[in-house]
Amino acid sequence: MSSQIDHLLNETRRFAPSADFADNAVATAELYERAAADREGFWADQARDLLHWHKPFTQVLDWSNPPFATWFADGELNVAYNCLDRHVEAGNGDRVALLWEGEPGDSRRVTYAELTEEVKRVANVLTDLGITAGDRVAIYLPMIPEAVAAMLAVARVGAIHSVVFGGFSADSLRSRIDDAGAKLVITADGGYRKGKVSPLKPAVDLALAGRNGGAAQETVEHVLVVRRGGNDVEWTEGRDLWWHDAVPAASPEHEAQGFPAENPLFILYTSGTTGKPKGILHTSGGYLTQTTFTNRVVHDLHPETDVFWCTADIGWVTGHSYVAYGPLANGATQVLYEGTPDMPHPGRWWEIVEKYAVTILYTAPTAIRSFMKIGREVPKKFDLSSLRLLGSVGEPINPEAWMWYRKIIGGKTTPIVDTWWQTETGAIMISALPGVTETKPGAAQVALPGISIDVVDEDGAHVGNGNGGLLVVTEPWPAMLRGIWGDPDRFVETYWDKFRTQGYYFAGDGARLDDDGDVWLMGRVDDVMNVSGHRLSTTEIESALVGNEAVAEAAVVGASDETTGQAVVAFVIVKQSYLSAHSPEGLAGTLRGWVGEQIGPIARPRDVYIVGELPKTRSGKIMRRLLRDVAEGREVGDTTTLADTAVMSVISAQVR
Ligand code: WTA
């Protein structure tokens, strides 16, 4: 890590915006001045300018009961109306909303008029199924237009969606359904991934299967199923219904009603430092204001002419804010792709860019690094000249990947925005503004207009330029999380207790300020890992491991990985009886598969080491730092606080 930091700080390349780009850019330097002069007024202006309010607001921020904020609280809006109807009413019904590309090569163009009608029908289906404002609906779908329609329909009736990434297991789905008390699940028979149908409905059936009066069984009344994969599915009469039966039969008339700005919009589960995922709660008015604003200024979105492509799955926050909400609220045309980047050939993404003349591409550093590994010959085969802006999100981007992205994908001229934010922040917080900021490869750089951040020491004091510390947000922002579903104490504890005196939001990220005061993100400072831009908790994987009957103890670390940023590495103590009956290689393979089944393939450890002991302090705390040294092939650091100082040499020998 420290060599990485030194390397970053030696980065001196700078890229000033071209005059051409700056002339046509949405963002201007003046935005910073306006926001600095009157932060709340600035956000109120954005909310009024960018959104339609059924009832205008008169209040902006209420921070009288921190850390519980409200924004625009006496205003009313309908999120789906803002993403759909108003564009049709403005005469843009024929504009394409979704350029959808299925993995097998099928495709669909969905206009704003068509999407609006579909969402109205789905909203009527939801109402018929008894879904009303405040009810929770779980969505477990592949990347198909119905996924976007489902989210918007839930929003339209004022209900709350909880999208669960299709790569999560039945167990993960069940715990999320239970925690939210979902009444309805919207899923598909299956979706295409890696050249074959990956089943989804069977996981829903499993999640809802009888288990001694488990909660999901009691709350879920219906399962609405899209036919996509064509795979065989079991059917529970009275509970399950096909989308293709229910939706076309429903009325296309549905008047959008205004809901209070603080009406919850969604819950999205994300990994924290404990074994139990947190349900991050977002509400409507502030969230939609900031996602719409940032999509416009950070992605330099010109909705009439651009073709936007955010490659994130709707199961992650990036897919919420920059697939479902931001681009649609802005009335943009966007690409939606179902499958993996390498199906059926490694140039699939670039083929899509060429086919749809994509102008703005927003993706994760992991994807860029894996393309780097394959080589420039692949993208070079396609015409990428339509691209005029590139974005990065989800993890730190190393300068090499940044330069490659600019040169090979961006034809040496395309500006890059490295955007820092989190599930909790709801929308982009730190990023260069294209056309305004001189960019630095590897740095997220500056807080957006209207956003206040700092880098502080353990006591909350500003570290000053040239120094490292902890990233904090110092003022409430419109898209901030409003809480953790069902657990207000955990919300306060996790994000606000550390800098309670200052009232700062603690992001859990380390950062450095360079001599210009620009921010360089340095990775998580807690037990959260970032694998391919996906957040995973070490504790969550450890509890999955010890849930296997062979395992006595487990410790998990995130080790740096050339492609995925970090990789999951597990150190496991196996019970004696299993050790004598199985080979370590066999056990390691079994346990990797086990974690994949328990949580989902993304959590499957890259390496599982069967060891005899784990390094612990005298108070019994596992010293993950030392295990990380081993996993990254470094000399093991200071072991003097270990209860048994010899244990690390034993582990190192076993791992080798
Ligand atoms: C990391 C994804 C460096 C960070 C939108 C954060 C980043 C976590 C960047 C949130 C970036 C996100 N540079 N690190 N540009 N963007 N991160 O909730 O550690 O899935 O705390 O939200 O990703 O991950 P999440």
XYZ file of C-alpha atoms and ligand atoms in Angstrom:
681
model
C 0.000 0.000 0.000
C 2.676 2.523 0.943
C 4.593 1.960 -2.286
C 1.307 2.472 -4.104
C 0.810 5.783 -2.326
C 4.312 7.025 -3.101
C 3.762 6.049 -6.678
C 0.517 8.008 -6.796
C 2.070 11.076 -5.272
C 4.732 11.105 -7.952
C 2.053 11.436 -10.588
C 2.574 14.795 -12.260
C 0.692 14.487 -15.561
C -2.028 17.068 -16.037
C -4.730 17.381 -18.660
C -6.368 20.732 -19.186
C -9.808 20.791 -20.807
C -9.739 21.617 -24.492
C -11.325 24.896 -25.550
C -13.744 22.978 -27.754
C -14.970 20.851 -24.926
C -15.185 23.744 -22.495
C -17.240 25.814 -24.941
C -19.987 23.217 -25.100
C -19.732 21.862 -21.564
C -22.747 21.784 -19.280
C -20.584 22.606 -16.251
C -19.106 26.031 -15.661
C -16.710 27.337 -13.023
C -19.456 29.657 -11.897
C -21.341 26.709 -10.348
C -18.739 26.571 -7.578
C -19.193 30.238 -6.806
C -22.954 30.044 -6.692
C -22.882 27.006 -4.433
C -20.273 28.539 -2.140
C -22.298 31.733 -1.788
C -25.491 29.902 -0.776
C -25.277 26.128 -0.565
C -28.892 25.434 0.295
C -30.151 27.988 -2.192
C -28.003 26.337 -4.822
C -29.590 22.931 -4.199
C -33.058 24.466 -4.086
C -32.402 25.969 -7.516
C -31.309 22.585 -8.862
C -34.389 20.904 -7.404
C -36.671 23.493 -9.015
C -34.857 23.669 -12.354
C -34.320 19.968 -12.921
C -37.478 18.393 -11.502
C -41.221 18.707 -11.722
C -42.916 19.235 -8.378
C -46.555 18.303 -7.924
C -46.442 20.649 -4.977
C -43.564 23.135 -4.751
C -41.448 23.059 -1.603
C -40.861 26.000 0.658
C -38.377 24.299 3.011
C -34.940 23.240 1.837
C -32.746 21.508 4.430
C -33.896 20.641 7.925
C -30.878 19.659 10.015
C -32.410 20.366 13.395
C -32.185 16.732 14.425
C -28.813 15.538 13.119
C -27.896 13.088 11.692
C -31.488 12.779 10.475
C -31.889 15.237 7.613
C -34.844 16.198 5.489
C -34.649 18.032 2.169
C -37.516 19.835 0.450
C -39.793 18.172 3.007
C -43.044 20.041 2.310
C -42.743 19.513 -1.445
C -44.384 16.685 -3.349
C -43.229 14.916 -6.484
C -43.591 11.685 -8.337
C -40.227 10.181 -9.218
C -41.550 8.126 -12.149
C -43.425 11.101 -13.567
C -40.133 12.972 -13.546
C -38.378 10.131 -15.364
C -41.125 9.472 -17.912
C -44.423 11.316 -18.399
C -43.008 14.804 -18.427
C -40.693 13.957 -21.319
C -43.629 12.600 -23.309
C -45.709 15.665 -22.443
C -42.837 17.856 -23.630
C -43.048 16.216 -27.049
C -40.139 13.800 -26.646
C -42.144 10.584 -26.551
C -40.396 9.276 -29.663
C -36.940 9.710 -28.179
C -35.315 6.391 -27.374
C -34.958 5.859 -23.648
C -33.351 2.425 -23.728
C -31.141 0.876 -26.362
C -31.218 -2.598 -24.977
C -28.804 -5.293 -26.029
C -29.306 -8.863 -24.831
C -26.292 -11.068 -24.371
C -27.288 -13.524 -27.142
C -27.488 -10.605 -29.584
C -31.207 -9.794 -29.492
C -31.993 -6.121 -29.033
C -34.860 -3.729 -28.335
C -35.336 0.000 -28.648
C -37.733 1.414 -26.087
C -38.929 4.999 -26.525
C -40.001 7.288 -23.707
C -43.631 6.886 -24.826
C -43.348 3.094 -24.750
C -41.566 2.983 -21.418
C -44.112 5.361 -19.913
C -46.974 3.176 -21.063
C -45.309 0.029 -19.781
C -44.650 1.576 -16.390
C -48.257 2.746 -16.147
C -49.446 -0.791 -16.798
C -47.047 -2.247 -14.256
C -48.158 0.368 -11.736
C -51.734 -0.809 -12.234
C -50.633 -4.412 -11.733
C -48.897 -3.434 -8.502
C -52.022 -1.677 -7.279
C -54.119 -4.740 -8.154
C -51.708 -6.840 -6.121
C -52.326 -4.593 -3.146
C -49.063 -2.651 -3.243
C -49.487 0.832 -1.812
C -47.198 3.641 -0.675
C -44.578 2.451 1.786
C -44.817 -1.256 0.879
C -41.554 -2.992 0.004
C -41.030 -4.777 -3.301
C -37.957 -6.929 -3.915
C -36.592 -6.876 -7.471
C -34.337 -9.729 -8.594
C -33.943 -9.334 -12.341
C -31.357 -9.460 -15.087
C -30.419 -6.315 -17.029
C -33.518 -6.150 -19.192
C -35.874 -3.218 -19.850
C -38.385 -4.759 -17.436
C -35.897 -4.190 -14.620
C -35.977 -0.442 -15.180
C -39.756 -0.530 -15.690
C -40.211 -2.448 -12.433
C -38.177 0.057 -10.417
C -40.039 3.006 -11.883
C -43.446 1.373 -11.390
C -42.697 0.763 -7.720
C -41.607 4.396 -7.403
C -44.710 5.533 -9.260
C -47.061 4.091 -6.645
C -44.947 5.447 -3.801
C -43.726 2.019 -2.721
C -40.108 1.139 -1.878
C -37.943 -1.120 -3.995
C -35.139 -3.299 -2.790
C -33.173 -4.448 -5.807
C -31.090 -7.532 -5.135
C -28.231 -8.179 -7.557
C -29.027 -11.244 -9.697
C -25.644 -12.728 -8.811
C -26.601 -13.103 -5.163
C -27.589 -16.508 -3.831
C -30.999 -17.617 -2.580
C -29.756 -17.163 0.996
C -28.669 -13.578 0.399
C -31.970 -12.882 -1.316
C -33.916 -14.417 1.554
C -32.189 -12.333 4.210
C -32.849 -9.164 2.207
C -36.509 -10.052 1.651
C -36.865 -10.777 5.354
C -35.134 -7.650 6.573
C -37.276 -5.400 4.382
C -40.473 -7.415 4.865
C -41.134 -7.419 1.125
C -44.700 -8.086 0.011
C -43.912 -8.770 -3.635
C -40.927 -10.148 -5.509
C -40.389 -9.248 -9.167
C -38.067 -11.676 -10.920
C -37.439 -13.495 -14.200
C -37.217 -17.164 -15.047
C -33.559 -16.479 -15.785
C -31.225 -14.175 -17.671
C -28.265 -14.630 -19.976
C -24.818 -14.551 -18.473
C -21.609 -15.928 -19.934
C -23.375 -17.581 -22.812
C -25.976 -19.486 -20.880
C -29.172 -18.952 -18.963
C -28.541 -18.223 -15.348
C -31.713 -19.137 -13.446
C -33.327 -16.636 -11.071
C -36.838 -17.892 -10.275
C -35.512 -21.102 -8.674
C -33.519 -18.952 -6.228
C -36.670 -16.997 -5.382
C -38.538 -20.280 -4.794
C -35.743 -21.431 -2.536
C -35.672 -18.144 -0.675
C -39.400 -18.372 -0.054
C -39.480 -22.097 0.724
C -40.889 -23.193 4.085
C -38.403 -22.866 6.892
C -40.126 -23.021 10.237
C -42.281 -19.988 9.797
C -39.524 -17.799 8.375
C -40.490 -14.217 7.789
C -40.293 -14.188 3.994
C -42.997 -16.786 3.783
C -45.292 -14.586 5.770
C -44.717 -11.259 4.045
C -44.389 -12.201 0.370
C -47.811 -12.532 -1.198
C -46.914 -12.631 -4.879
C -44.087 -13.271 -7.290
C -44.266 -11.507 -10.656
C -42.145 -13.320 -13.235
C -40.736 -11.984 -16.504
C -40.028 -14.626 -19.145
C -36.515 -14.064 -20.367
C -34.362 -17.177 -20.151
C -37.010 -19.642 -21.299
C -35.772 -22.095 -18.670
C -38.262 -24.358 -16.905
C -39.598 -23.003 -13.669
C -41.811 -24.332 -10.924
C -45.043 -22.544 -10.274
C -46.914 -21.825 -7.078
C -50.524 -21.256 -8.056
C -52.087 -18.232 -6.451
C -48.693 -16.752 -5.599
C -46.861 -16.586 -8.921
C -47.965 -14.681 -11.989
C -46.364 -14.064 -15.353
C -45.482 -10.506 -16.324
C -46.570 -11.257 -19.905
C -50.041 -12.211 -18.674
C -50.548 -9.498 -16.088
C -48.889 -6.423 -17.630
C -50.426 -6.337 -21.152
C -53.829 -7.028 -19.599
C -53.554 -4.012 -17.294
C -54.794 -0.564 -18.233
C -52.265 1.839 -19.814
C -53.920 4.706 -17.955
C -52.364 5.685 -14.667
C -52.170 9.142 -13.239
C -49.025 9.817 -11.268
C -49.742 11.120 -7.807
C -47.356 13.386 -5.914
C -45.689 11.964 -2.813
C -43.798 13.884 -0.137
C -40.153 14.535 -0.982
C -39.088 12.411 1.978
C -41.169 9.427 0.873
C -38.747 6.467 0.824
C -37.708 5.491 -2.697
C -35.529 2.472 -2.125
C -33.556 0.283 0.202
C -30.278 -1.045 -1.118
C -28.302 -3.547 0.902
C -24.589 -3.075 1.139
C -21.839 -4.759 3.092
C -20.637 -3.165 6.264
C -18.102 -4.199 8.824
C -20.362 -6.773 10.457
C -21.762 -9.983 9.020
C -25.176 -8.487 8.380
C -25.673 -6.320 5.273
C -27.154 -2.891 5.939
C -30.289 -1.712 4.185
C -29.324 1.784 3.059
C -32.453 3.919 2.851
C -32.919 6.654 0.263
C -35.826 9.018 -0.199
C -37.211 10.829 -3.223
C -36.742 14.575 -3.727
C -33.170 15.107 -2.576
C -31.970 11.885 -4.158
C -33.487 12.664 -7.534
C -32.175 16.231 -7.425
C -28.579 15.207 -6.869
C -28.568 12.226 -9.246
C -30.107 14.324 -12.017
C -27.748 17.241 -11.401
C -24.583 15.148 -11.190
C -25.498 13.061 -14.228
C -25.817 16.299 -16.136
C -22.732 18.204 -15.005
C -20.293 15.378 -14.277
C -21.180 13.319 -17.347
C -21.655 16.480 -19.418
C -24.969 15.065 -20.525
C -26.736 16.687 -23.476
C -29.943 14.635 -23.495
C -30.922 15.566 -27.058
C -27.738 14.279 -28.647
C -25.826 11.994 -26.312
C -25.916 8.224 -26.045
C -25.053 7.449 -22.448
C -23.837 4.077 -21.252
C -23.317 3.256 -17.612
C -22.235 -0.369 -17.498
C -23.278 -1.009 -13.882
C -25.904 -3.603 -13.018
C -29.109 -2.237 -11.492
C -28.308 -4.384 -8.463
C -25.711 -1.805 -7.358
C -26.146 1.827 -6.474
C -24.457 2.965 -9.677
C -27.200 1.186 -11.610
C -29.821 2.942 -9.497
C -28.454 6.456 -9.810
C -26.939 6.391 -13.302
C -29.102 3.842 -15.122
C -32.565 4.022 -13.633
C -32.855 7.538 -12.237
C -30.340 10.171 -13.373
C -30.405 9.534 -17.144
C -34.169 9.032 -17.307
C -34.926 12.103 -15.227
C -32.720 13.975 -17.695
C -34.581 12.475 -20.655
C -31.434 10.886 -22.066
C -30.936 7.946 -24.412
C -28.960 5.145 -22.855
C -27.598 1.701 -23.552
C -28.589 -1.213 -21.353
C -26.599 -4.416 -21.808
C -27.587 -7.718 -20.279
C -24.445 -9.785 -20.351
C -20.761 -10.025 -19.576
C -18.084 -7.985 -21.428
C -16.515 -11.014 -23.085
C -19.570 -12.706 -24.609
C -19.400 -14.003 -27.243
C -16.031 -12.316 -27.884
C -13.702 -10.038 -25.896
C -14.654 -6.996 -27.986
C -18.362 -7.090 -27.132
C -18.411 -3.772 -25.277
C -16.564 -1.985 -28.055
C -18.880 -3.505 -30.605
C -21.789 -2.039 -28.620
C -20.093 1.383 -28.446
C -19.689 1.293 -32.214
C -23.193 -0.053 -32.916
C -24.987 2.617 -30.883
C -22.408 5.390 -31.303
C -22.080 5.728 -27.550
C -20.815 9.177 -26.572
C -20.410 8.821 -22.787
C -19.106 5.675 -21.133
C -19.204 5.231 -17.355
C -17.556 2.113 -15.955
C -15.322 0.654 -13.239
C -11.507 0.479 -13.103
C -11.658 -3.318 -12.831
C -13.217 -3.525 -16.271
C -10.572 -1.198 -17.674
C -7.760 -3.241 -16.140
C -9.141 -6.470 -17.523
C -9.315 -4.909 -21.000
C -5.733 -3.728 -20.561
C -4.745 -7.286 -19.846
C -6.398 -8.579 -23.012
C -4.597 -5.936 -25.036
C -5.287 -2.893 -27.150
C -5.764 -4.962 -30.346
C -9.300 -5.799 -29.274
C -10.749 -2.277 -28.864
C -8.661 -1.091 -31.832
C -10.823 -3.244 -34.104
C -13.841 -1.033 -33.448
C -14.750 2.539 -34.209
C -14.796 4.275 -30.846
C -14.664 7.793 -32.248
C -18.180 8.600 -30.987
C -16.889 8.610 -27.391
C -16.377 12.101 -26.028
C -16.368 11.527 -22.261
C -15.216 8.651 -20.073
C -16.091 8.077 -16.438
C -14.745 5.844 -13.708
C -16.461 4.734 -10.518
C -16.397 2.258 -7.670
C -12.745 1.958 -6.695
C -9.521 3.886 -6.972
C -8.256 4.017 -10.546
C -4.503 3.647 -10.839
C -2.740 6.151 -13.132
C -1.745 3.380 -15.601
C -5.347 2.312 -16.088
C -6.427 5.955 -16.312
C -3.867 6.647 -19.061
C -4.767 3.497 -20.960
C -8.461 4.392 -20.771
C -7.780 7.844 -22.154
C -5.409 6.719 -24.852
C -6.873 3.460 -26.136
C -10.573 3.973 -25.501
C -10.612 7.748 -25.600
C -8.383 8.248 -28.650
C -5.902 10.345 -26.598
C -8.274 13.284 -26.260
C -11.371 12.205 -24.357
C -11.614 13.665 -20.868
C -11.955 11.288 -17.926
C -13.917 11.911 -14.753
C -12.997 9.792 -11.755
C -16.069 9.929 -9.543
C -16.037 9.106 -5.838
C -19.244 8.263 -4.032
C -20.972 5.455 -2.137
C -24.250 3.603 -1.788
C -24.747 5.848 1.232
C -24.087 9.126 -0.559
C -26.608 8.224 -3.272
C -24.900 10.278 -5.948
C -21.473 11.517 -7.027
C -19.708 13.651 -4.412
C -16.133 14.124 -5.618
C -15.156 14.469 -9.262
C -13.571 16.732 -11.793
C -16.063 18.724 -13.844
C -15.404 18.132 -17.532
C -14.618 21.325 -19.360
C -13.700 23.043 -16.113
C -11.170 21.009 -14.114
C -7.624 20.230 -15.169
C -7.504 16.501 -14.515
C -4.873 14.360 -12.791
C -4.641 10.636 -13.550
C -5.617 8.715 -10.422
C -7.272 11.492 -8.430
C -10.980 12.083 -7.844
C -9.858 15.646 -7.083
C -12.569 18.056 -5.980
C -15.892 18.085 -4.171
C -18.766 18.959 -6.463
C -20.453 22.343 -6.147
C -22.753 22.185 -3.113
C -20.796 19.338 -1.499
C -18.457 19.904 1.441
C -15.776 17.397 2.257
C -12.537 17.297 4.173
C -9.659 14.992 5.002
C -9.124 14.866 8.750
C -7.067 13.074 11.382
C -8.448 10.737 14.058
C -9.539 13.779 16.084
C -11.391 15.379 13.231
C -8.803 18.080 12.521
C -8.063 19.077 8.916
C -4.798 17.388 7.876
C -3.621 20.079 5.488
C -2.226 19.776 1.995
C 0.347 17.093 1.416
C -1.091 14.885 4.155
C -3.268 11.804 4.463
C -6.195 11.020 6.733
C -9.856 10.075 6.742
C -12.401 11.321 4.264
C -15.439 13.036 5.779
C -18.440 14.908 4.452
C -18.839 18.007 6.570
C -22.314 19.220 5.556
C -25.539 17.329 4.788
C -26.235 16.768 1.091
C -29.511 16.143 -0.783
C -28.959 12.486 -1.777
C -27.572 11.418 1.594
C -28.853 8.197 3.072
C -31.677 8.807 5.501
C -30.907 5.786 7.624
C -30.393 2.050 7.809
C -33.661 0.211 7.366
C -34.975 -0.804 10.770
C -31.788 0.146 12.603
C -31.406 3.838 13.452
C -28.775 3.088 16.087
C -26.526 1.369 13.606
C -26.919 4.349 11.275
C -25.684 6.742 13.949
C -22.936 4.417 15.136
C -21.538 3.554 11.716
C -21.398 6.961 10.109
C -21.759 9.685 12.717
C -20.330 8.598 16.056
C -16.671 8.849 15.089
C -16.826 12.607 14.475
C -19.838 13.336 16.623
C -18.472 16.613 17.999
C -17.888 18.006 14.524
C -21.048 16.491 13.066
C -19.127 14.943 10.163
C -20.171 11.943 8.101
C -17.422 9.309 8.222
C -17.116 7.600 4.849
C -14.764 4.756 5.837
C -12.233 5.745 3.164
C -8.660 6.905 3.538
C -7.617 9.903 1.424
C -4.752 12.298 0.824
C -4.680 15.928 -0.110
C -2.009 16.910 -2.609
C -0.272 20.262 -2.682
C -3.177 21.798 -4.588
C -5.642 20.452 -2.022
C -6.972 17.845 -4.457
C -8.244 14.529 -3.108
C -6.632 11.159 -3.860
C -8.614 8.200 -2.540
C -6.564 5.529 -0.798
C -9.034 2.700 -0.196
C -11.116 1.588 2.773
C -9.838 1.971 6.290
C -12.239 -0.605 7.743
C -12.945 -4.290 7.187
C -14.763 -3.644 3.955
C -13.143 -4.989 0.789
C -13.625 -3.676 -2.703
C -13.509 -6.463 -5.256
C -14.118 -5.412 -8.855
C -15.832 -2.315 -7.507
C -18.194 -4.412 -5.387
C -18.273 -3.990 -1.683
C -17.801 -7.096 0.404
C -17.419 -7.453 4.123
C -14.638 -9.602 5.557
C -16.887 -10.570 8.458
C -19.733 -11.589 6.203
C -17.489 -14.029 4.343
C -15.967 -15.252 7.591
C -19.394 -16.074 8.941
C -20.261 -17.910 5.731
C -17.055 -19.941 6.099
C -17.619 -20.905 9.716
C -21.124 -21.920 8.697
C -19.530 -24.867 6.900
C -19.318 -27.940 9.112
C -15.653 -28.509 8.278
C -14.524 -25.105 9.479
C -13.399 -24.296 12.995
C -12.212 -20.723 12.421
C -11.743 -18.353 9.532
C -10.157 -14.987 8.800
C -10.657 -13.123 5.555
C -8.629 -10.277 4.095
C -8.716 -8.218 0.938
C -5.380 -8.620 -0.822
C -4.416 -6.312 -3.661
C -5.055 -7.836 -7.067
C -3.848 -6.574 -10.403
C -7.211 -6.853 -12.097
C -9.950 -6.766 -9.487
C -8.342 -4.128 -7.247
C -8.699 -6.379 -4.250
C -9.303 -10.115 -4.028
C -10.804 -12.189 -1.245
C -8.230 -14.337 0.530
C -9.327 -16.667 3.327
C -7.273 -18.339 6.038
C -9.155 -21.267 7.476
C -8.648 -23.640 10.355
C -10.344 -26.929 9.547
C -11.623 -29.357 12.163
C -9.227 -32.234 12.771
C -11.641 -34.920 11.613
C -12.010 -33.253 8.218
C -8.319 -32.643 7.893
C -7.503 -36.319 8.117
C -10.192 -37.324 5.615
C -9.579 -34.660 2.921
C -6.680 -33.052 1.104
C -6.078 -29.334 1.766
C -6.574 -28.612 -1.949
C -9.888 -30.471 -1.953
C -11.053 -28.615 1.154
C -9.991 -25.258 -0.265
C -11.969 -25.932 -3.452
C -15.035 -27.014 -1.500
C -14.922 -23.907 0.658
C -14.550 -21.563 -2.289
C -17.653 -23.114 -3.798
C -19.448 -22.971 -0.461
C -18.957 -19.208 -0.112
C -20.177 -18.800 -3.692
C -23.362 -20.659 -2.810
C -23.884 -18.903 0.494
C -23.405 -15.318 -0.650
C -22.926 -15.326 -4.404
C -20.119 -15.920 -6.902
C -18.683 -12.417 -6.382
C -17.791 -13.337 -2.791
C -15.959 -16.563 -3.729
C -12.406 -16.305 -2.337
C -9.565 -16.191 -4.844
C -7.467 -18.231 -2.410
C -8.350 -20.363 0.577
C -5.394 -21.324 2.738
C -5.848 -24.135 5.210
C -3.739 -23.173 8.212
C -3.140 -24.526 11.685
C -3.539 -21.246 13.524
C -4.536 -17.603 13.114
C -2.590 -14.593 14.384
C -4.374 -13.140 17.404
C -3.650 -10.462 19.922
C -3.737 -11.318 23.596
C -7.326 -10.128 23.687
C -8.207 -12.560 20.906
C -8.573 -10.111 18.032
C -7.433 -11.470 14.676
C -4.650 -9.343 13.193
C -5.776 -9.145 9.596
C -2.946 -6.745 8.771
C -0.451 -9.586 9.152
C -2.525 -11.948 7.057
C -2.697 -9.310 4.374
C 1.117 -9.211 4.354
C 1.162 -12.949 3.726
C -1.576 -12.799 1.101
C 0.256 -10.067 -0.779
C 3.571 -11.930 -0.563
C 5.263 -9.296 1.617
C 7.484 -9.707 4.557
C 5.270 -9.945 7.619
C 5.092 -6.741 9.672
C 5.361 -6.173 13.395
C 4.201 -9.259 15.311
C 5.063 -8.157 18.828
C 1.453 -7.708 19.910
C 0.587 -11.305 19.034
C -0.192 -13.726 21.812
C 2.071 -16.227 20.087
C 4.726 -14.512 18.014
C 5.770 -17.718 16.268
C 2.406 -18.224 14.617
C 3.137 -16.052 11.594
C 6.183 -17.989 10.505
C 4.131 -21.168 10.663
C 1.378 -19.577 8.542
C 3.851 -18.147 6.029
C 5.396 -21.577 5.620
C 1.987 -23.208 5.167
C 0.904 -20.708 2.558
C 4.033 -21.087 0.503
C -14.948 3.057 -3.235
C -20.053 2.718 -5.405
C -11.803 5.492 -5.102
C -14.798 3.701 -1.874
C -20.456 4.030 -6.084
C -16.224 3.814 -1.385
C -13.934 4.712 -4.801
C -16.842 2.559 -1.938
C -14.388 5.505 -5.884
C -18.313 2.696 -2.169
C -13.424 6.295 -6.579
C -16.074 4.422 -5.025
N -12.156 6.255 -6.147
N -12.647 4.722 -4.422
N -13.750 7.049 -7.636
N -15.718 5.295 -5.999
N -15.002 4.058 -4.309
O -21.171 1.709 -1.996
O -14.048 2.852 -1.047
O -20.517 0.176 -3.896
O -16.326 3.876 0.013
O -20.609 2.657 -4.157
O -16.174 2.343 -3.190
O -18.811 1.543 -2.808
P -20.342 1.447 -3.191
